[in-house]
Short mmCIF file of N, CA and C in Angstrom, two decimals:
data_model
loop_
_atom_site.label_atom_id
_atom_site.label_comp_id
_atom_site.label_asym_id
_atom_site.label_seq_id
_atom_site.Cartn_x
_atom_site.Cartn_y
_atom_site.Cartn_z
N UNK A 1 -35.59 142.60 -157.40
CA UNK A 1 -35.42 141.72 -156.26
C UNK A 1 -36.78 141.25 -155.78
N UNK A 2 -36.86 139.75 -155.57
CA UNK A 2 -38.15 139.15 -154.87
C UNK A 2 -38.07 139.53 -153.56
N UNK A 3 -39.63 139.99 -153.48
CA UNK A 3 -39.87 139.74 -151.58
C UNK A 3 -39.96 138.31 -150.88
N UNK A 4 -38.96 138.33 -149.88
CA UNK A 4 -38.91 137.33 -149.02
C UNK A 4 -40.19 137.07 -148.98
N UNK A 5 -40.69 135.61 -148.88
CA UNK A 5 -41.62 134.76 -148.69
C UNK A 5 -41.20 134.26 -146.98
N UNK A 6 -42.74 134.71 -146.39
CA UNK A 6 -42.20 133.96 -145.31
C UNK A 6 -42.37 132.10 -144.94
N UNK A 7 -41.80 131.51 -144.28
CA UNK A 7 -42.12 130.74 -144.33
C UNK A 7 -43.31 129.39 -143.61
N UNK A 8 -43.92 129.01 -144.27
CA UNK A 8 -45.05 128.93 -143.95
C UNK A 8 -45.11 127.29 -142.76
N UNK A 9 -43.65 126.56 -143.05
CA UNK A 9 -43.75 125.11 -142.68
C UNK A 9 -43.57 125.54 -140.97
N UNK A 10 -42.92 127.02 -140.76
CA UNK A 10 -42.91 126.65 -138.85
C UNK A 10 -44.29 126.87 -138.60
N UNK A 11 -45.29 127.26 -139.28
CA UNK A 11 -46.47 127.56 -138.56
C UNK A 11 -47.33 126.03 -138.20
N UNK A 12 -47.54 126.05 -136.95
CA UNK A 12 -47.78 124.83 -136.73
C UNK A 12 -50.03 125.14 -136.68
N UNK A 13 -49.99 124.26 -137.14
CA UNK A 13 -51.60 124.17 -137.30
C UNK A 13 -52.27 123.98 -135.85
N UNK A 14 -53.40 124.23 -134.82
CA UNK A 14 -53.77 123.93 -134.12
C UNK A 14 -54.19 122.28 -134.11
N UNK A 15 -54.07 121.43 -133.20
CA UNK A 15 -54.41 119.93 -133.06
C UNK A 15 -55.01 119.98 -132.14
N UNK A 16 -56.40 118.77 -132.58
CA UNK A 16 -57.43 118.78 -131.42
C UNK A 16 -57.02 117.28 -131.17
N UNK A 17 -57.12 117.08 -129.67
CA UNK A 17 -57.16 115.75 -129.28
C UNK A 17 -57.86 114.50 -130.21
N UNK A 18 -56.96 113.66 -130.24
CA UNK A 18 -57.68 112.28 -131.09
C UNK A 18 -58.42 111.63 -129.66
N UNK A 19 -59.27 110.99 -129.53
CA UNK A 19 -59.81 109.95 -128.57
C UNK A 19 -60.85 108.94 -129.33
N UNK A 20 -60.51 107.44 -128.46
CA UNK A 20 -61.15 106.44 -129.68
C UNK A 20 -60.02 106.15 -130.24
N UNK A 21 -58.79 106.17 -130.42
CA UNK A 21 -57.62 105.79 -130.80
C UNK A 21 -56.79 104.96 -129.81
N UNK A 22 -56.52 103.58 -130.03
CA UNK A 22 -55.89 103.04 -128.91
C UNK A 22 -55.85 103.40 -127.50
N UNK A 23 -55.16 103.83 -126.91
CA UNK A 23 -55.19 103.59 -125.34
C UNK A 23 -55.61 105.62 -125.12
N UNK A 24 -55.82 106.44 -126.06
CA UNK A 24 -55.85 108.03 -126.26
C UNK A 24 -56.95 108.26 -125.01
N UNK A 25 -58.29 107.82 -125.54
CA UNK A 25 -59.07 107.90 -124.12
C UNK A 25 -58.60 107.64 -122.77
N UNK A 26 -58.01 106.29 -122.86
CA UNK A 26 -57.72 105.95 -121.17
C UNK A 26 -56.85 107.25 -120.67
N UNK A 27 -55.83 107.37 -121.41
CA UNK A 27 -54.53 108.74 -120.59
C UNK A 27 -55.18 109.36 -120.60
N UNK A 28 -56.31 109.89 -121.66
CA UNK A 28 -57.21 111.62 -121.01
C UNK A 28 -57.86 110.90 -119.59
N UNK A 29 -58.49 109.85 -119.38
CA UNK A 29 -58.58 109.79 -118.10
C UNK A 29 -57.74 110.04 -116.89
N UNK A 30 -56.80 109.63 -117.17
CA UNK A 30 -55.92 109.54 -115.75
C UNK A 30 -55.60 107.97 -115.85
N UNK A 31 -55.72 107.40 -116.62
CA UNK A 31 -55.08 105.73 -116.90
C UNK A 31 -56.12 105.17 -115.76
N UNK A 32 -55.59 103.68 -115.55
CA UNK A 32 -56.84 103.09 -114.95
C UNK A 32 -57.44 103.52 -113.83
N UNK A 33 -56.20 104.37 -112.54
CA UNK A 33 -56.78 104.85 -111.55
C UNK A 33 -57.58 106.43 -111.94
N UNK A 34 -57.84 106.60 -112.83
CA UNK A 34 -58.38 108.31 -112.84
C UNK A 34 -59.66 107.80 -113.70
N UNK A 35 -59.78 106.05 -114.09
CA UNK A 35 -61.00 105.51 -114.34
C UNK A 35 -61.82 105.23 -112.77
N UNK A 36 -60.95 104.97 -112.19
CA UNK A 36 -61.62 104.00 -110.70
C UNK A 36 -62.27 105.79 -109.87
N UNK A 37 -61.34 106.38 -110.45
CA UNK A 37 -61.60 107.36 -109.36
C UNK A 37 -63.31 108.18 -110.18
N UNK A 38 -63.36 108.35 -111.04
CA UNK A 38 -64.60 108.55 -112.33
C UNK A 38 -65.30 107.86 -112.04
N UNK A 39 -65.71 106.20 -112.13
CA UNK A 39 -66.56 105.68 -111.31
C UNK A 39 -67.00 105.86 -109.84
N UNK A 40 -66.33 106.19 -108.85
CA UNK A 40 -66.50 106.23 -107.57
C UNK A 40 -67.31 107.94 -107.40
N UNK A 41 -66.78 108.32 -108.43
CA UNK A 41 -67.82 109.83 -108.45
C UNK A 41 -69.02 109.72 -108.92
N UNK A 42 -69.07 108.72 -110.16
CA UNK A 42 -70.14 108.44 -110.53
C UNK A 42 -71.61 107.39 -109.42
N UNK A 43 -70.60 106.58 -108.97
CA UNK A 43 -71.81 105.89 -108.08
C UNK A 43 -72.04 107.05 -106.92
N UNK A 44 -71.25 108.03 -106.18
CA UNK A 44 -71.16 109.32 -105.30
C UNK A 44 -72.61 109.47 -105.75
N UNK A 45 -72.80 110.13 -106.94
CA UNK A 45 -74.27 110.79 -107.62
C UNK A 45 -75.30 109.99 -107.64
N UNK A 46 -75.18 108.84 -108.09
CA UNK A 46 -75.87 108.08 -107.78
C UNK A 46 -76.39 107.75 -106.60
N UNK A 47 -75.70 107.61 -105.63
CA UNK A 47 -75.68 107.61 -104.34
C UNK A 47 -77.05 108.89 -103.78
N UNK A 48 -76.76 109.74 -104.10
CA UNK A 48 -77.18 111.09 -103.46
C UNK A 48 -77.70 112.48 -104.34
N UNK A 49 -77.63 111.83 -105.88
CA UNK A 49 -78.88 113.08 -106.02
C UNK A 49 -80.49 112.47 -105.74
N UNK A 50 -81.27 113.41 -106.11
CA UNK A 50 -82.90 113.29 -106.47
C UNK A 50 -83.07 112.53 -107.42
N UNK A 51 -82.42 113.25 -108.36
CA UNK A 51 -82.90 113.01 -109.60
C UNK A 51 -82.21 111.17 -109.91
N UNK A 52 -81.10 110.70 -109.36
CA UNK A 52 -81.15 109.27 -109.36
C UNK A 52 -81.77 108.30 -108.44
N UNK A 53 -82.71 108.69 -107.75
CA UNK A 53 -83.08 107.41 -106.91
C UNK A 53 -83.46 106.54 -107.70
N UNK A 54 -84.35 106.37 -109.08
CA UNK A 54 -84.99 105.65 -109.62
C UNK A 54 -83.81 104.78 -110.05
N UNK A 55 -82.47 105.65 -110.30
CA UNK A 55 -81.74 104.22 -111.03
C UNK A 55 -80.91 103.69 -109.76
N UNK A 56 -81.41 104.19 -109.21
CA UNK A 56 -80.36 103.81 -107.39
C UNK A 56 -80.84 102.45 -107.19
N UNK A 57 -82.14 102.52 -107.14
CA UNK A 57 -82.95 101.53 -106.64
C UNK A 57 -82.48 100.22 -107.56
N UNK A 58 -82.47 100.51 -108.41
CA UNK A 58 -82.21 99.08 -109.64
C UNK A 58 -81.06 98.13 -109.51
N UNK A 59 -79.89 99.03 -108.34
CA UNK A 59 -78.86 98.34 -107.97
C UNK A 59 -78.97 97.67 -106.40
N UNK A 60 -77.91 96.66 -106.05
CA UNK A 60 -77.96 96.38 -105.29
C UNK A 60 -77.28 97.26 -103.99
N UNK A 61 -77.39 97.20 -102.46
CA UNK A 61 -77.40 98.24 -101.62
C UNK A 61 -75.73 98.49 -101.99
N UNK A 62 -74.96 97.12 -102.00
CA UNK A 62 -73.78 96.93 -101.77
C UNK A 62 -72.91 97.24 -103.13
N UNK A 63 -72.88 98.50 -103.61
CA UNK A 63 -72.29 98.61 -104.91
C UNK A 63 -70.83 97.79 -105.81
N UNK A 64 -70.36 97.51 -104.79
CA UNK A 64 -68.86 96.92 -105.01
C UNK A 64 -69.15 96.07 -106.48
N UNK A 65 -69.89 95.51 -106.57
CA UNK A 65 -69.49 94.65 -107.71
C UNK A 65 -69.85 96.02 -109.40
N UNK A 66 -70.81 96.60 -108.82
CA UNK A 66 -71.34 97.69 -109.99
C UNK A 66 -70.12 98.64 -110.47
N UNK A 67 -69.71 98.81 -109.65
CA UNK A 67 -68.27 100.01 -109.35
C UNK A 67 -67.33 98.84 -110.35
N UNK A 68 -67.03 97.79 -109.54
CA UNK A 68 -66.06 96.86 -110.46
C UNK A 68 -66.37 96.80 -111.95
N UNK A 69 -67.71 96.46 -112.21
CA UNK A 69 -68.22 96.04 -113.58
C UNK A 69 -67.40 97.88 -114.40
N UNK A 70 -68.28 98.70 -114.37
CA UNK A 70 -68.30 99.78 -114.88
C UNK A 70 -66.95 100.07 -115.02
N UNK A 71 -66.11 99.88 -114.08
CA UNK A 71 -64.41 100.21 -114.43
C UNK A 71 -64.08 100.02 -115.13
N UNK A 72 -64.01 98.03 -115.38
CA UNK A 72 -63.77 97.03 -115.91
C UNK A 72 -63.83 97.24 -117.33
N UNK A 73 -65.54 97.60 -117.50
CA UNK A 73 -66.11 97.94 -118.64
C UNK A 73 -65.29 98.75 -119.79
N UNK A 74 -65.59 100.61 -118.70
CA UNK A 74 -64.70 101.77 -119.66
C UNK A 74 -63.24 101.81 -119.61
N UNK A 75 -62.55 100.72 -118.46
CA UNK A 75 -61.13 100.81 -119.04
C UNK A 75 -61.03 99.99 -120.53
N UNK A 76 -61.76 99.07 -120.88
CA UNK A 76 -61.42 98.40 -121.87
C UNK A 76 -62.30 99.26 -122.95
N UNK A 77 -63.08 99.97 -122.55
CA UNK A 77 -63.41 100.66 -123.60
C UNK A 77 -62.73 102.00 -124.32
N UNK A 78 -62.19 102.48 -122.90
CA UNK A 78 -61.42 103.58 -123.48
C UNK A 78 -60.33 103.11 -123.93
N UNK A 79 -59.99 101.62 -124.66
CA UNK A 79 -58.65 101.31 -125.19
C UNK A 79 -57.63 100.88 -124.26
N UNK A 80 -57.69 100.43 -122.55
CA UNK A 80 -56.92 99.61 -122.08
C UNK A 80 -57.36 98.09 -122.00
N UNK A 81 -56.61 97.78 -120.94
CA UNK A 81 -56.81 95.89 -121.00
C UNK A 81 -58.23 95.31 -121.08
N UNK A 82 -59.21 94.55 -122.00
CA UNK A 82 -60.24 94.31 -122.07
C UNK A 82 -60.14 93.17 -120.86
N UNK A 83 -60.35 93.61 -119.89
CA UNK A 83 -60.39 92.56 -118.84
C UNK A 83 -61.87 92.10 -118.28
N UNK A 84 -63.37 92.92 -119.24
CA UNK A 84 -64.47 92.45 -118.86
C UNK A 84 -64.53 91.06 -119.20
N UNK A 85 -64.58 90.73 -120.59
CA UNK A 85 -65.23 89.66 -120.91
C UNK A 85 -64.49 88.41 -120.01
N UNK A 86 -63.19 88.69 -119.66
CA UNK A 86 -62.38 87.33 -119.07
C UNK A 86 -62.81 87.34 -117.52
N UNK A 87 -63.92 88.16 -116.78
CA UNK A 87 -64.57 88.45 -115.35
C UNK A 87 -65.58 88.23 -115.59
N UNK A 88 -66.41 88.85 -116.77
CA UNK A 88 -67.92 88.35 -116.49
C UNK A 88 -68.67 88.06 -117.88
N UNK A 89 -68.07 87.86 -118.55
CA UNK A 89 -68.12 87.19 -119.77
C UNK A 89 -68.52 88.11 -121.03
N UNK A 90 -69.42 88.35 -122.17
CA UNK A 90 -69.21 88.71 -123.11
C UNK A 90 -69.76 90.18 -122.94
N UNK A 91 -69.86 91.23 -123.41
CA UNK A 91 -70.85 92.40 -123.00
C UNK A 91 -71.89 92.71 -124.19
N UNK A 92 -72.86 92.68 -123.78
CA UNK A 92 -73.73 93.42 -124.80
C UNK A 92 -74.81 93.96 -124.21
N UNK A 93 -74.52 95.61 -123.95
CA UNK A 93 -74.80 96.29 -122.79
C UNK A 93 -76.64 96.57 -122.66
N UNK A 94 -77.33 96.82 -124.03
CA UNK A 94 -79.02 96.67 -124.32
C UNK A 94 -79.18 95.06 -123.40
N UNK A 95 -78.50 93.75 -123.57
CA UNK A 95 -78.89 93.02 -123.10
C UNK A 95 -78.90 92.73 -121.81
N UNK A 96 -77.72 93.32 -121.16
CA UNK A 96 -77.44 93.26 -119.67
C UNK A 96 -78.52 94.09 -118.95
N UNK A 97 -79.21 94.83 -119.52
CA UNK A 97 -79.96 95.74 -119.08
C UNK A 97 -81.65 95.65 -119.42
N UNK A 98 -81.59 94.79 -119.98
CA UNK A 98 -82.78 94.52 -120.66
C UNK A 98 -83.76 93.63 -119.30
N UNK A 99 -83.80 93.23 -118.25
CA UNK A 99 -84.79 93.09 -117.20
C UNK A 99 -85.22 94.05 -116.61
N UNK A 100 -84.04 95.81 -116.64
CA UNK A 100 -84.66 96.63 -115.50
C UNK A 100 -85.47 97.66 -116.98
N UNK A 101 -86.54 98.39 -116.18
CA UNK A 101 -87.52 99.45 -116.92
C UNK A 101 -86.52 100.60 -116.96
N UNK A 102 -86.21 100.83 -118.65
CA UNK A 102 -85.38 101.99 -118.45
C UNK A 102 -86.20 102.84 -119.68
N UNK A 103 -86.44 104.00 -119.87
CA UNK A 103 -87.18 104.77 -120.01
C UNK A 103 -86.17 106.37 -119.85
N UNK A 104 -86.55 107.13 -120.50
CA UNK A 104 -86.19 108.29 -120.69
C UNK A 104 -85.41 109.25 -119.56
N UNK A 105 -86.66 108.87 -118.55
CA UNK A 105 -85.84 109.77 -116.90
C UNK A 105 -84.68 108.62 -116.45
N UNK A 106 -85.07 107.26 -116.72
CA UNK A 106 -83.84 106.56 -115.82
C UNK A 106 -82.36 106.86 -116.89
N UNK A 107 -82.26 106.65 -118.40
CA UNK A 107 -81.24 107.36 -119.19
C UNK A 107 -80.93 108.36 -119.03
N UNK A 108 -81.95 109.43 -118.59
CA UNK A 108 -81.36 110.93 -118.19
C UNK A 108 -80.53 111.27 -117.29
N UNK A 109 -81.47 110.04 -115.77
CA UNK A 109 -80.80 110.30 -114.73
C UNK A 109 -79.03 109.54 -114.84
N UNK A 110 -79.07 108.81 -115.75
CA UNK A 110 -77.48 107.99 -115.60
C UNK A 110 -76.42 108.81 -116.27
N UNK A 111 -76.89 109.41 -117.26
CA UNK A 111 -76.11 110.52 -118.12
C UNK A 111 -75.91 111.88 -117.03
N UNK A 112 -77.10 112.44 -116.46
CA UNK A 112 -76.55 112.90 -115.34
C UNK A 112 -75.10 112.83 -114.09
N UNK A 113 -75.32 111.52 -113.71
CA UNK A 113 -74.61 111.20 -112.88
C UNK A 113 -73.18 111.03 -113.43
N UNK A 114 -73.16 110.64 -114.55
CA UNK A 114 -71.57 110.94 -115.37
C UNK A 114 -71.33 111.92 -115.49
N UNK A 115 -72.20 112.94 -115.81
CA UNK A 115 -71.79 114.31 -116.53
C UNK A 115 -71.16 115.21 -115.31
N UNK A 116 -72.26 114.58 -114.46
CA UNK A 116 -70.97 115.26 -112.91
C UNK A 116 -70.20 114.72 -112.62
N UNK A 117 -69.87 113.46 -112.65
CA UNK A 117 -68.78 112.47 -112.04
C UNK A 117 -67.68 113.34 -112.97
N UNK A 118 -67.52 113.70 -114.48
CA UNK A 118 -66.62 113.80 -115.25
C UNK A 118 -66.16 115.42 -115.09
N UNK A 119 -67.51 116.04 -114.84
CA UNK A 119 -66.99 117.16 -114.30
C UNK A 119 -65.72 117.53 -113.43
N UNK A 120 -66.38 116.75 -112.32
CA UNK A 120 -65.23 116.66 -110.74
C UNK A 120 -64.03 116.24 -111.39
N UNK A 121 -63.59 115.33 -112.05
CA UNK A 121 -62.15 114.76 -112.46
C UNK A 121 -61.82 116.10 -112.91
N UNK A 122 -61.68 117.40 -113.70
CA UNK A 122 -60.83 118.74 -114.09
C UNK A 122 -60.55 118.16 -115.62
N UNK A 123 -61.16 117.18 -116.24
CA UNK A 123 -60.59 116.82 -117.55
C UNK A 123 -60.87 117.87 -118.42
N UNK A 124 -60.49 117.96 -119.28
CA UNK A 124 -60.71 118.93 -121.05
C UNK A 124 -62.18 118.86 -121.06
N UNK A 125 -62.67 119.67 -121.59
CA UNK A 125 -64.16 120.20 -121.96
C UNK A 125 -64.21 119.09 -122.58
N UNK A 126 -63.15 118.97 -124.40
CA UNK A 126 -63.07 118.30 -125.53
C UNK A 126 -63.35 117.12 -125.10
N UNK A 127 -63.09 116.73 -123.68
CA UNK A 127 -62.40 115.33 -123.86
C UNK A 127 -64.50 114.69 -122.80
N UNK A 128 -64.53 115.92 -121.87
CA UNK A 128 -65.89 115.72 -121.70
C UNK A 128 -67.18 115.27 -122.51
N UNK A 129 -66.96 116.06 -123.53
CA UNK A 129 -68.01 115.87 -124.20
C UNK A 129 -67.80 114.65 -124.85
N UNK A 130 -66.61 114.24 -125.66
CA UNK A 130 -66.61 113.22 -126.85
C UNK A 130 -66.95 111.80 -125.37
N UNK A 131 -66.39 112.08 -124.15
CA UNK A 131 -67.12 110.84 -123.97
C UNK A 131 -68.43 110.47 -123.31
N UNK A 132 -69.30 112.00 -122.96
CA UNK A 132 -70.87 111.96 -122.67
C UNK A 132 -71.39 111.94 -124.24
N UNK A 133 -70.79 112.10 -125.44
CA UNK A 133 -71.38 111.34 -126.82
C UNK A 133 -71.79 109.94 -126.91
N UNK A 134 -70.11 109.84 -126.73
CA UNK A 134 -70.05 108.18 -126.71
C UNK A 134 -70.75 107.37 -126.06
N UNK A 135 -71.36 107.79 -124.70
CA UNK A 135 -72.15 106.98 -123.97
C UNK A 135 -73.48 107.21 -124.04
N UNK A 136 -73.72 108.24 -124.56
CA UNK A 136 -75.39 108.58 -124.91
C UNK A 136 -75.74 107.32 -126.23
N UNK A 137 -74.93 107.13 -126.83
CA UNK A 137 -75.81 105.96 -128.03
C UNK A 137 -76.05 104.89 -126.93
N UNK A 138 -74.86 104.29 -126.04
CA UNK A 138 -75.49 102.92 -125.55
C UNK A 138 -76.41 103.16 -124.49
N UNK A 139 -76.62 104.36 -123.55
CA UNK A 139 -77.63 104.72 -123.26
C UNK A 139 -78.98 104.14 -123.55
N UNK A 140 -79.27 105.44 -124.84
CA UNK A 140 -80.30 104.95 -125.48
C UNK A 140 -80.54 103.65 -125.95
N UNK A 141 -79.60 102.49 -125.98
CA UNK A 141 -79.77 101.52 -126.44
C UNK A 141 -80.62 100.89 -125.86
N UNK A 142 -80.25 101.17 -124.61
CA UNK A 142 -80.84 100.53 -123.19
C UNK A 142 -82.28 100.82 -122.77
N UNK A 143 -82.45 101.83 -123.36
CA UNK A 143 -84.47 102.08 -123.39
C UNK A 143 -84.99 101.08 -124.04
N UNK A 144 -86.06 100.97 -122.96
CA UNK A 144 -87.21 99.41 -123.08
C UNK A 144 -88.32 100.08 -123.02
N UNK A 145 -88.26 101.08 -122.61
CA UNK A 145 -89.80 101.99 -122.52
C UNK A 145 -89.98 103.24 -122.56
#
């Protein structure tokens, strides 16, 4: 008599989140409002650490339109409605950025200010990191000095 074989198809494999897949990023956000609310933490830091005055200064006092842009921006980036380019026309983010001096501490300090903004939201570690990756290349893009 053969020994029962157990069977191997209920064992379900561990799955790590996909993100970068259609709309996958936006729902790990919280859909568009758990974007608005991520920005508003993010300009918060901006607002009020040390370590951002330098990129504080580069904006205007009245953030409203910066807050809009940046929403605008990562909802369509995280795979919802690309509603930048039809508000403020095409993006190409090294170029939009290319009048202010950005340099190593002002990239540090902006990656900062996300890395806490994303904190405060309670999202997945997983889902933390893949998108302080994602934003460290255009970051760096944005160094002029």
């Amino acid at each position: 008599m053969k020994p029962q074989q157990e069977d191997i198809s209920a064992v379900s494999k561990p799955t790590a989140p996909v993100y970068g897949v259609g709309d996958s990023t936006l729902q790990a956000a919280g859909g568009e409002a758990g974007v608005k609310k991520l920005v508003e933490a993010f300009y918060e830091y901006m607002d009020t650490l040390p370590e951002a005055e330098i990129i504080r200064a580069m904006h205007a006092e009245d953030l409203t339109e910066s807050r809009e842009k940046l929403t605008t921006f990562l909802v369509g980036w995280m795979g919802g409605p690309s509603r930048y380019a039809e508000k403020y026309g095409s993006m190409n983010i090294p170029g939009a950025h290319r009048h202010l001096a950005i340099g190593v501490a002002e990239k540090e300090a902006w990656l900062l200010c996300m890395q806490k903004a994303l904190d405060d939201q309670g999202y997945e570690e997983v889902f933390k990191r893949y998108v302080m990756v994602q934003l460290s290349f255009p970051a760096e893009m944005c160094r002029n000095r």
